[in-house]
mmCIF file of C-alpha atoms in Angstrom:
data_model
loop_
_atom_site.group_PDB
_atom_site.id
_atom_site.type_symbol
_atom_site.label_atom_id
_atom_site.label_comp_id
_atom_site.label_asym_id
_atom_site.label_seq_id
_atom_site.Cartn_x
_atom_site.Cartn_y
_atom_site.Cartn_z
ATOM 1 C CA MET A 1 36.167 21.320 24.853
ATOM 2 C CA SER A 2 38.797 19.906 22.334
ATOM 3 C CA PRO A 3 39.043 21.065 18.827
ATOM 4 C CA GLN A 4 38.004 17.602 17.590
ATOM 5 C CA ALA A 5 35.073 17.606 20.027
ATOM 6 C CA ARG A 6 34.046 21.249 18.735
ATOM 7 C CA LEU A 7 34.039 20.253 15.200
ATOM 8 C CA ALA A 8 32.125 16.983 15.950
ATOM 9 C CA ALA A 9 29.645 19.255 17.870
ATOM 10 C CA ALA A 10 29.382 21.585 14.907
ATOM 11 C CA LEU A 11 28.848 18.774 12.600
ATOM 12 C CA GLY A 12 26.357 16.969 15.009
ATOM 13 C CA VAL A 13 24.088 19.936 14.735
ATOM 14 C CA VAL A 14 24.186 19.942 11.045
ATOM 15 C CA GLN A 15 23.352 16.084 10.740
ATOM 16 C CA ILE A 16 20.429 16.336 13.280
ATOM 17 C CA LEU A 17 19.055 18.630 10.741
ATOM 18 C CA THR A 18 19.965 17.118 7.606
ATOM 19 C CA TRP A 19 18.810 13.718 8.835
ATOM 20 C CA GLY A 20 15.488 15.237 10.173
ATOM 21 C CA SER A 21 14.794 17.294 7.091
ATOM 22 C CA SER A 22 15.241 14.311 4.399
ATOM 23 C CA TYR A 23 15.552 10.843 5.850
ATOM 24 C CA TYR A 24 12.788 10.850 8.486
ATOM 25 C CA LEU A 25 10.881 13.548 7.194
ATOM 26 C CA MET A 26 8.128 11.630 5.360
ATOM 27 C CA ALA A 27 7.347 9.508 8.684
ATOM 28 C CA VAL A 28 5.683 12.769 10.269
ATOM 29 C CA LEU A 29 4.458 14.548 6.862
ATOM 30 C CA ALA A 30 3.399 11.964 4.492
ATOM 31 C CA PRO A 31 -0.112 11.303 5.861
ATOM 32 C CA ALA A 32 -0.691 15.017 5.812
ATOM 33 C CA ILE A 33 0.757 15.430 2.426
ATOM 34 C CA ALA A 34 -1.582 12.413 1.047
ATOM 35 C CA ALA A 35 -4.481 13.977 2.591
ATOM 36 C CA ASP A 36 -3.716 17.598 1.145
ATOM 37 C CA THR A 37 -3.117 16.784 -2.072
ATOM 38 C CA GLY A 38 -4.931 13.465 -3.013
ATOM 39 C CA TRP A 39 -1.607 11.902 -4.012
ATOM 40 C CA PRO A 40 -1.370 8.187 -3.399
ATOM 41 C CA GLN A 41 0.692 7.880 0.112
ATOM 42 C CA PRO A 42 2.931 4.777 -1.176
ATOM 43 C CA TRP A 43 3.879 7.418 -3.913
ATOM 44 C CA VAL A 44 4.347 10.087 -1.385
ATOM 45 C CA VAL A 45 6.688 7.988 1.059
ATOM 46 C CA GLY A 46 8.255 6.348 -2.378
ATOM 47 C CA SER A 47 9.570 9.619 -3.395
ATOM 48 C CA LEU A 48 12.080 9.029 -0.480
ATOM 49 C CA SER A 49 13.307 6.124 -2.453
ATOM 50 C CA ALA A 50 13.779 8.149 -5.428
ATOM 51 C CA GLY A 51 15.884 10.469 -3.473
ATOM 52 C CA LEU A 52 18.131 7.700 -2.064
ATOM 53 C CA LEU A 53 18.674 6.369 -5.152
ATOM 54 C CA VAL A 54 20.011 9.651 -6.454
ATOM 55 C CA ALA A 55 22.194 9.761 -3.256
ATOM 56 C CA GLY A 56 23.546 6.103 -4.232
ATOM 57 C CA PHE A 57 24.631 7.193 -7.554
ATOM 58 C CA ALA A 58 26.235 10.330 -6.460
ATOM 59 C CA SER A 59 27.947 8.933 -3.803
ATOM 60 C CA PRO A 60 31.433 7.917 -5.431
ATOM 61 C CA LEU A 61 31.625 11.620 -7.056
ATOM 62 C CA VAL A 62 31.195 13.414 -3.545
ATOM 63 C CA GLY A 63 33.955 10.773 -2.294
ATOM 64 C CA ARG A 64 36.336 11.910 -4.934
ATOM 65 C CA THR A 65 35.483 15.645 -4.729
ATOM 66 C CA ILE A 66 36.060 15.576 -0.917
ATOM 67 C CA ALA A 67 39.300 13.652 -1.457
ATOM 68 C CA ARG A 68 40.624 16.342 -3.608
ATOM 69 C CA HIS A 69 39.142 19.593 -2.099
ATOM 70 C CA GLY A 70 38.183 18.643 1.482
ATOM 71 C CA GLY A 71 34.682 18.592 2.957
ATOM 72 C CA ARG A 72 34.013 22.160 3.365
ATOM 73 C CA PRO A 73 32.465 22.926 0.057
ATOM 74 C CA VAL A 74 30.584 19.342 -0.317
ATOM 75 C CA LEU A 75 29.025 19.623 2.958
ATOM 76 C CA VAL A 76 27.790 22.951 2.396
ATOM 77 C CA ALA A 77 26.637 22.262 -1.187
ATOM 78 C CA GLY A 78 24.696 19.218 0.473
ATOM 79 C CA CYS A 79 22.680 21.604 2.885
ATOM 80 C CA LEU A 80 21.988 24.036 0.034
ATOM 81 C CA LEU A 81 20.856 21.135 -2.298
ATOM 82 C CA ILE A 82 18.456 19.798 0.746
ATOM 83 C CA SER A 83 17.153 23.414 1.130
ATOM 84 C CA SER A 84 16.475 23.856 -2.401
ATOM 85 C CA GLY A 85 14.698 20.687 -2.509
ATOM 86 C CA LEU A 86 12.696 21.439 0.428
ATOM 87 C CA MET A 87 11.825 24.546 -1.221
ATOM 88 C CA VAL A 88 10.618 22.291 -4.473
ATOM 89 C CA LEU A 89 8.522 20.149 -1.973
ATOM 90 C CA ALA A 90 6.934 23.320 -0.473
ATOM 91 C CA LEU A 91 5.920 24.607 -3.938
ATOM 92 C CA ALA A 92 5.123 21.398 -5.712
ATOM 93 C CA GLN A 93 1.741 21.412 -7.092
ATOM 94 C CA ASN A 94 1.992 18.009 -8.772
ATOM 95 C CA LEU A 95 3.435 14.564 -7.949
ATOM 96 C CA ALA A 96 6.026 14.885 -10.441
ATOM 97 C CA VAL A 97 7.422 18.169 -9.254
ATOM 98 C CA PHE A 98 7.359 16.665 -5.771
ATOM 99 C CA VAL A 99 9.440 13.667 -6.815
ATOM 100 C CA ALA A 100 11.866 15.900 -8.609
ATOM 101 C CA GLY A 101 12.293 17.601 -5.373
ATOM 102 C CA TRP A 102 13.266 14.727 -3.767
ATOM 103 C CA ALA A 103 15.741 13.851 -6.473
ATOM 104 C CA LEU A 104 17.445 17.380 -5.751
ATOM 105 C CA MET A 105 17.347 16.423 -2.103
ATOM 106 C CA GLY A 106 18.783 13.062 -2.960
ATOM 107 C CA ALA A 107 21.898 14.936 -4.363
ATOM 108 C CA GLY A 108 22.255 16.905 -0.911
ATOM 109 C CA MET A 109 21.847 13.663 0.974
ATOM 110 C CA ALA A 110 24.576 12.238 -0.913
ATOM 111 C CA ALA A 111 26.675 15.186 0.089
ATOM 112 C CA GLY A 112 25.418 15.923 3.377
ATOM 113 C CA LEU A 113 24.670 12.872 5.710
ATOM 114 C CA TYR A 114 26.993 10.402 7.602
ATOM 115 C CA ASP A 115 29.304 9.483 4.702
ATOM 116 C CA PRO A 116 30.622 12.712 3.588
ATOM 117 C CA ALA A 117 30.764 13.683 7.021
ATOM 118 C CA PHE A 118 32.700 10.738 7.991
ATOM 119 C CA ALA A 119 35.183 11.593 4.781
ATOM 120 C CA THR A 120 35.428 15.120 5.889
ATOM 121 C CA LEU A 121 36.728 14.017 9.466
ATOM 122 C CA GLY A 122 38.978 11.764 7.822
ATOM 123 C CA ARG A 123 40.395 13.975 5.407
ATOM 124 C CA ILE A 124 41.198 16.357 8.405
ATOM 125 C CA TYR A 125 42.251 13.950 11.412
ATOM 126 C CA GLY A 126 43.503 10.916 9.076
ATOM 127 C CA ARG A 127 43.928 8.087 11.680
ATOM 128 C CA GLU A 128 43.200 10.057 14.517
ATOM 129 C CA ALA A 129 39.656 10.460 13.195
ATOM 130 C CA ARG A 130 37.845 7.726 15.025
ATOM 131 C CA ARG A 131 36.759 9.624 18.352
ATOM 132 C CA ALA A 132 35.447 12.581 16.228
ATOM 133 C CA ILE A 133 33.384 9.938 14.043
ATOM 134 C CA THR A 134 32.111 8.531 17.257
ATOM 135 C CA LEU A 135 31.364 11.963 18.920
ATOM 136 C CA LEU A 136 29.456 12.663 15.561
ATOM 137 C CA THR A 137 27.348 9.541 15.503
ATOM 138 C CA LEU A 138 26.267 10.514 19.159
ATOM 139 C CA TRP A 139 24.911 13.720 17.942
ATOM 140 C CA GLY A 140 23.241 12.193 15.073
ATOM 141 C CA GLY A 141 21.598 9.768 17.186
ATOM 142 C CA PHE A 142 19.232 12.629 18.320
ATOM 143 C CA ALA A 143 18.033 13.157 14.989
ATOM 144 C CA SER A 144 14.504 11.555 14.992
ATOM 145 C CA THR A 145 14.271 12.410 18.691
ATOM 146 C CA VAL A 146 14.783 16.074 17.894
ATOM 147 C CA CYS A 147 13.088 16.440 14.374
ATOM 148 C CA TRP A 148 9.979 14.306 14.840
ATOM 149 C CA PRO A 149 8.266 16.391 17.619
ATOM 150 C CA LEU A 150 9.636 19.370 15.630
ATOM 151 C CA SER A 151 8.129 18.359 12.663
ATOM 152 C CA ALA A 152 4.811 17.556 14.215
ATOM 153 C CA LEU A 153 4.771 20.818 15.910
ATOM 154 C CA MET A 154 5.563 22.703 12.794
ATOM 155 C CA LEU A 155 2.925 20.722 10.736
ATOM 156 C CA ASP A 156 0.193 21.756 13.088
ATOM 157 C CA ARG A 157 1.282 25.555 13.075
ATOM 158 C CA PHE A 158 2.175 25.917 9.378
ATOM 159 C CA GLY A 159 0.953 22.872 7.387
ATOM 160 C CA TRP A 160 3.331 20.400 5.329
ATOM 161 C CA ARG A 161 4.223 23.137 2.928
ATOM 162 C CA GLY A 162 5.084 25.528 5.767
ATOM 163 C CA THR A 163 7.036 22.803 7.281
ATOM 164 C CA ALA A 164 9.199 22.056 4.431
ATOM 165 C CA ALA A 165 9.904 25.648 3.722
ATOM 166 C CA ALA A 166 10.856 26.331 7.573
ATOM 167 C CA TYR A 167 13.399 23.501 7.368
ATOM 168 C CA ALA A 168 14.796 25.163 4.502
ATOM 169 C CA GLY A 169 15.142 27.998 5.926
ATOM 170 C CA LEU A 170 16.906 26.317 9.039
ATOM 171 C CA HIS A 171 19.663 25.128 6.831
ATOM 172 C CA LEU A 172 20.248 28.391 5.563
ATOM 173 C CA ALA A 173 20.247 30.168 8.745
ATOM 174 C CA ILE A 174 22.098 27.360 11.126
ATOM 175 C CA SER A 175 23.702 24.735 8.902
ATOM 176 C CA VAL A 176 25.464 26.259 6.071
ATOM 177 C CA PRO A 177 26.731 29.360 8.803
ATOM 178 C CA LEU A 178 28.155 26.244 10.972
ATOM 179 C CA LEU A 179 29.879 24.578 8.417
ATOM 180 C CA LEU A 180 31.471 27.692 7.019
ATOM 181 C CA ARG A 181 32.681 28.612 10.562
ATOM 182 C CA ALA A 182 33.701 25.098 11.590
ATOM 183 C CA LEU A 183 35.454 23.534 8.954
ATOM 184 C CA PRO A 184 38.636 24.871 7.576
ATOM 185 C CA LYS A 185 38.954 26.077 4.197
ATOM 186 C CA THR A 186 41.995 24.243 3.505
ATOM 187 C CA PRO A 187 41.953 20.760 5.512
ATOM 188 C CA PRO A 188 44.981 19.670 7.140
ATOM 189 C CA GLY A 189 44.892 16.173 5.980
ATOM 190 C CA ALA A 190 46.722 14.472 3.054
ATOM 191 C CA ALA A 191 47.365 16.792 0.188
ATOM 192 C CA PRO A 192 44.860 16.544 -2.484
ATOM 193 C CA SER A 193 46.108 14.967 -5.934
ATOM 194 C CA ALA A 194 44.671 15.011 -9.404
ATOM 195 C CA ALA A 195 45.977 11.460 -9.730
ATOM 196 C CA PRO A 196 43.579 8.635 -7.859
ATOM 197 C CA PRO A 197 45.761 6.449 -5.375
ATOM 198 C CA ALA A 198 46.754 3.070 -5.958
ATOM 199 C CA GLU A 199 43.981 0.360 -6.724
ATOM 200 C CA LEU A 200 43.321 -1.821 -4.289
ATOM 201 C CA ALA A 201 45.570 -4.910 -3.737
ATOM 202 C CA GLY A 202 43.969 -8.421 -3.615
ATOM 203 C CA CYS A 203 43.346 -8.682 0.214
ATOM 204 C CA GLU A 204 42.322 -5.074 0.255
ATOM 205 C CA ARG A 205 39.835 -5.877 -2.667
ATOM 206 C CA ALA A 206 38.537 -8.980 -0.715
ATOM 207 C CA ALA A 207 37.870 -6.635 2.228
ATOM 208 C CA PHE A 208 36.314 -3.948 0.440
ATOM 209 C CA ARG A 209 33.874 -6.617 -1.300
ATOM 210 C CA ILE A 210 32.982 -7.914 2.040
ATOM 211 C CA MET A 211 32.561 -4.815 3.492
ATOM 212 C CA ALA A 212 30.312 -3.462 0.670
ATOM 213 C CA THR A 213 28.205 -6.700 1.283
ATOM 214 C CA ILE A 214 27.791 -6.003 4.815
ATOM 215 C CA GLN A 215 26.746 -2.505 4.232
ATOM 216 C CA THR A 216 24.316 -3.269 1.461
ATOM 217 C CA LEU A 217 22.533 -5.902 3.763
ATOM 218 C CA ALA A 218 22.411 -3.991 6.646
ATOM 219 C CA GLY A 219 20.992 -0.873 4.584
ATOM 220 C CA LEU A 220 18.313 -2.886 3.293
ATOM 221 C CA ALA A 221 17.517 -4.735 6.805
ATOM 222 C CA VAL A 222 17.558 -0.992 8.762
ATOM 223 C CA THR A 223 15.386 0.534 6.274
ATOM 224 C CA ILE A 224 12.940 -2.203 6.212
ATOM 225 C CA VAL A 225 12.695 -2.005 10.044
ATOM 226 C CA ALA A 226 12.351 1.541 9.896
ATOM 227 C CA VAL A 227 9.475 1.990 7.595
ATOM 228 C CA HIS A 228 7.553 -1.297 8.463
ATOM 229 C CA LEU A 229 8.458 -1.878 12.319
ATOM 230 C CA ILE A 230 5.019 -0.783 13.712
ATOM 231 C CA ALA A 231 3.107 -2.686 10.948
ATOM 232 C CA LEU A 232 5.413 -5.964 11.640
ATOM 233 C CA LEU A 233 4.524 -5.634 15.473
ATOM 234 C CA GLY A 234 0.640 -4.710 14.878
ATOM 235 C CA ALA A 235 0.624 -7.851 12.837
ATOM 236 C CA ARG A 236 1.697 -9.736 15.489
ATOM 237 C CA GLY A 237 -1.175 -8.923 17.582
ATOM 238 C CA LEU A 238 0.365 -5.848 19.597
ATOM 239 C CA PRO A 239 -1.922 -2.792 19.847
ATOM 240 C CA LEU A 240 -0.603 0.175 18.096
ATOM 241 C CA ALA A 241 0.167 2.237 21.354
ATOM 242 C CA ALA A 242 2.431 -0.842 22.439
ATOM 243 C CA ALA A 243 4.001 -1.203 19.152
ATOM 244 C CA VAL A 244 4.925 2.338 19.232
ATOM 245 C CA ALA A 245 6.429 2.390 22.598
ATOM 246 C CA LEU A 246 8.526 -0.243 21.473
ATOM 247 C CA GLY A 247 9.852 1.350 18.644
ATOM 248 C CA THR A 248 10.890 4.417 20.752
ATOM 249 C CA LEU A 249 13.547 2.199 22.523
ATOM 250 C CA ILE A 250 15.504 2.045 19.243
ATOM 251 C CA GLY A 251 16.641 5.319 19.385
ATOM 252 C CA PRO A 252 18.167 5.504 23.015
ATOM 253 C CA SER A 253 19.522 2.098 22.356
ATOM 254 C CA GLN A 254 21.601 3.166 19.520
ATOM 255 C CA VAL A 255 23.133 6.370 21.515
ATOM 256 C CA GLY A 256 23.698 3.844 24.612
ATOM 257 C CA GLY A 257 25.599 1.677 22.250
ATOM 258 C CA ARG A 258 27.716 4.305 20.898
ATOM 259 C CA LEU A 259 28.452 5.546 24.352
ATOM 260 C CA ILE A 260 29.782 2.159 25.107
ATOM 261 C CA GLU A 261 31.867 2.260 22.262
ATOM 262 C CA MET A 262 32.990 5.545 23.030
ATOM 263 C CA ALA A 263 34.169 4.435 26.561
ATOM 264 C CA GLY A 264 36.385 1.796 24.837
ATOM 265 C CA GLY A 265 38.298 4.469 22.997
ATOM 266 C CA THR A 266 40.691 3.087 20.538
ATOM 267 C CA ARG A 267 41.676 -0.172 22.739
ATOM 268 C CA HIS A 268 40.506 -2.318 20.051
ATOM 269 C CA HIS A 269 40.531 -2.494 16.481
ATOM 270 C CA PRO A 270 37.251 -1.011 14.444
ATOM 271 C CA VAL A 271 36.938 -4.549 12.949
ATOM 272 C CA TRP A 272 36.105 -5.884 16.574
ATOM 273 C CA THR A 273 33.317 -3.059 16.655
ATOM 274 C CA LEU A 274 31.701 -4.397 13.706
ATOM 275 C CA ILE A 275 31.809 -7.810 15.072
ATOM 276 C CA ALA A 276 30.158 -6.216 18.083
ATOM 277 C CA ALA A 277 27.691 -4.577 16.119
ATOM 278 C CA THR A 278 26.632 -7.435 13.959
ATOM 279 C CA THR A 279 26.548 -9.555 16.835
ATOM 280 C CA ALA A 280 24.055 -7.536 18.755
ATOM 281 C CA THR A 281 21.703 -6.924 15.736
ATOM 282 C CA ALA A 282 21.454 -10.463 14.706
ATOM 283 C CA ALA A 283 20.681 -11.187 18.503
ATOM 284 C CA GLY A 284 17.999 -8.804 18.455
ATOM 285 C CA LEU A 285 16.498 -9.626 15.116
ATOM 286 C CA MET A 286 16.709 -13.127 15.791
ATOM 287 C CA LEU A 287 15.177 -12.853 19.441
ATOM 288 C CA LEU A 288 12.263 -10.391 17.769
ATOM 289 C CA ALA A 289 11.694 -13.118 14.817
ATOM 290 C CA GLY A 290 11.309 -15.846 17.940
ATOM 291 C CA SER A 291 8.432 -13.905 19.463
ATOM 292 C CA GLY A 292 10.055 -13.500 22.589
ATOM 293 C CA TRP A 293 10.972 -10.337 24.777
ATOM 294 C CA PRO A 294 10.395 -7.770 22.200
ATOM 295 C CA ALA A 295 11.958 -5.042 24.297
ATOM 296 C CA LEU A 296 14.851 -6.704 24.899
ATOM 297 C CA ALA A 297 15.155 -7.435 21.003
ATOM 298 C CA LEU A 298 14.780 -3.861 19.751
ATOM 299 C CA ILE A 299 17.222 -2.710 22.609
ATOM 300 C CA LEU A 300 19.768 -5.142 21.417
ATOM 301 C CA TYR A 301 18.935 -4.299 17.878
ATOM 302 C CA GLY A 302 19.138 -0.669 18.438
ATOM 303 C CA ALA A 303 22.414 -0.775 20.246
ATOM 304 C CA GLY A 304 23.970 -2.955 17.358
ATOM 305 C CA ASN A 305 22.851 -0.568 14.873
ATOM 306 C CA GLY A 306 24.312 2.549 16.511
ATOM 307 C CA VAL A 307 27.546 0.899 16.939
ATOM 308 C CA PHE A 308 27.468 0.037 13.264
ATOM 309 C CA SER A 309 27.368 3.581 12.252
ATOM 310 C CA ILE A 310 30.795 3.892 14.155
ATOM 311 C CA ALA A 311 32.012 0.843 12.542
ATOM 312 C CA ARG A 312 31.178 1.790 8.768
ATOM 313 C CA GLY A 313 33.105 5.141 9.522
ATOM 314 C CA ALA A 314 36.122 4.065 11.413
ATOM 315 C CA LEU A 315 36.947 0.482 9.616
ATOM 316 C CA PRO A 316 37.912 1.800 6.244
ATOM 317 C CA MET A 317 40.288 4.116 7.777
ATOM 318 C CA ALA A 318 42.029 1.600 9.506
ATOM 319 C CA LEU A 319 42.298 -0.715 6.800
ATOM 320 C CA PHE A 320 42.765 1.382 3.854
ATOM 321 C CA GLY A 321 44.392 4.729 5.434
ATOM 322 C CA PRO A 322 43.440 8.555 5.007
ATOM 323 C CA GLU A 323 44.576 8.857 1.348
ATOM 324 C CA ARG A 324 42.065 6.658 0.133
ATOM 325 C CA TYR A 325 39.296 7.055 2.795
ATOM 326 C CA PRO A 326 37.232 9.751 1.111
ATOM 327 C CA ARG A 327 37.212 7.903 -2.022
ATOM 328 C CA ILE A 328 36.600 4.542 -0.209
ATOM 329 C CA MET A 329 33.599 5.723 1.635
ATOM 330 C CA GLY A 330 31.948 7.343 -1.485
ATOM 331 C CA ARG A 331 32.418 3.705 -3.140
ATOM 332 C CA LEU A 332 31.070 2.151 -0.209
ATOM 333 C CA ALA A 333 28.025 4.283 0.143
ATOM 334 C CA ARG A 334 26.641 3.599 -3.401
ATOM 335 C CA PRO A 335 25.098 -0.046 -3.003
ATOM 336 C CA SER A 336 23.967 0.713 0.603
ATOM 337 C CA LEU A 337 21.884 3.728 -0.536
ATOM 338 C CA VAL A 338 20.541 1.932 -3.226
ATOM 339 C CA ALA A 339 19.566 -0.891 -1.225
ATOM 340 C CA GLN A 340 17.934 1.526 1.256
ATOM 341 C CA ALA A 341 15.986 3.292 -1.835
ATOM 342 C CA ALA A 342 14.533 -0.492 -2.698
ATOM 343 C CA ALA A 343 13.942 -1.407 0.648
ATOM 344 C CA PRO A 344 10.375 0.196 1.499
ATOM 345 C CA LEU A 345 9.230 -1.843 -1.492
ATOM 346 C CA VAL A 346 11.156 -5.185 -0.493
ATOM 347 C CA GLY A 347 9.448 -4.840 2.914
ATOM 348 C CA ALA A 348 6.061 -4.444 1.477
ATOM 349 C CA GLY A 349 6.445 -7.260 -0.731
ATOM 350 C CA LEU A 350 7.798 -9.417 1.792
ATOM 351 C CA ILE A 351 4.741 -8.567 4.226
ATOM 352 C CA ALA A 352 2.466 -9.465 1.397
ATOM 353 C CA GLN A 353 3.986 -12.683 0.630
ATOM 354 C CA VAL A 354 5.196 -14.115 3.786
ATOM 355 C CA GLY A 355 3.576 -12.331 6.262
ATOM 356 C CA ALA A 356 4.831 -10.720 9.549
ATOM 357 C CA GLU A 357 6.565 -13.663 10.634
ATOM 358 C CA GLY A 358 8.220 -14.621 7.574
ATOM 359 C CA THR A 359 9.393 -11.023 7.023
ATOM 360 C CA LEU A 360 10.824 -11.098 10.527
ATOM 361 C CA ALA A 361 12.768 -14.563 9.828
ATOM 362 C CA VAL A 362 14.124 -12.925 6.811
ATOM 363 C CA LEU A 363 15.480 -9.948 8.521
ATOM 364 C CA ALA A 364 16.893 -12.482 11.119
ATOM 365 C CA GLY A 365 18.465 -14.298 8.399
ATOM 366 C CA ILE A 366 19.968 -11.158 6.681
ATOM 367 C CA ALA A 367 21.377 -10.010 10.280
ATOM 368 C CA ALA A 368 22.649 -13.629 10.646
ATOM 369 C CA THR A 369 24.583 -13.293 7.420
ATOM 370 C CA ASN A 370 26.160 -10.283 8.280
ATOM 371 C CA LEU A 371 27.690 -11.777 11.374
ATOM 372 C CA ALA A 372 29.419 -14.228 9.297
ATOM 373 C CA LEU A 373 30.503 -11.734 6.926
ATOM 374 C CA ALA A 374 32.163 -9.798 9.732
ATOM 375 C CA ALA A 375 33.723 -13.015 10.940
ATOM 376 C CA LEU A 376 35.144 -13.599 7.597
ATOM 377 C CA LEU A 377 36.272 -9.989 7.302
ATOM 378 C CA LEU A 378 38.145 -10.580 10.497
ATOM 379 C CA ARG A 379 39.994 -13.374 8.972
ATOM 380 C CA ARG A 380 40.483 -11.785 5.840
ATOM 381 C CA THR A 381 42.057 -8.735 7.255
ATOM 382 C CA ALA A 382 44.520 -10.373 9.535
ATOM 383 C CA PRO A 383 47.465 -9.285 7.228
ATOM 384 C CA LEU A 384 46.094 -5.599 6.849
ATOM 385 C CA ARG A 385 45.656 -5.017 10.616
ATOM 386 C CA ALA A 386 49.321 -6.862 11.163
ATOM 387 C CA ALA A 387 50.881 -4.225 8.528
#
């Protein structure tokens, strides 16, 4: 196994635990928490939105810190913050403390999920980071597959508080030692500088704005689907078992899409990866909105979403270079995370106002807009790709 693959594997294990103990946690624990405490379940689930909001506002600072000091201290701090937040959840005796725990976890998510991991790989490998980013997303694609059953098992054995505490312990026992062992103390990438890199030029600013818009819209749509898919399918007449079975197609499709992208290697510019991702996502959501072939629709959607994760890590490196990459990733993450924080409420509002059919049509429209924006980005970045 190459050094890149070993590092991606170590970071991948950490990503499985960080995603599984934060973003995916409430999918399993929320009903049990609401039943045990009497807190309203929408508030329990909505606490994740509070964490994502904190993550969004912290992300630019995370990017600047990685640019100056490398990713090792940032990713370690992220795992420690998530672990601390999980312990606050485990001990919370009222809803306010519970939400405060999620705010603490949000700071950890800003420092511990995909974007800081991508920035760390970019800081170490520069323009050669694309394969490591792809490998990392392959590992991360198993987060829900591994952690949903693990969470259910621990919930049955230890209760929801014990599950939160157990995840906190796993970060201390596995994530932190892995990061300290795998990541170099002084990254061999571009030397840190107290002065920020030069501001973006005209075509670079346009590319950044288009990319930020694409990521924001994608974050909104993906989170609405993640939170409300079963309800949307159920409202269209599918039994619960069938809706759940269809939902399970998304995870393997994400991994499959990433494997196909990895097979292509570096034969194409990452902007074409973005085109492929937005095309597959738009086709899937349009097909789903049209009431036909839901299995194929979710396979296409999952594959597009999986490849999109690679594009959002690889494309900023290709367009803006390694020196500015960590800061760019931090700035791009903010609007996307804020959109994800708002998405559960937006999705619930759409379902209440326009129903399942209308909500799926809105999601298809968002995906089509992103495809059009990706095509615009292809045209606007021609000078950058030729440079």
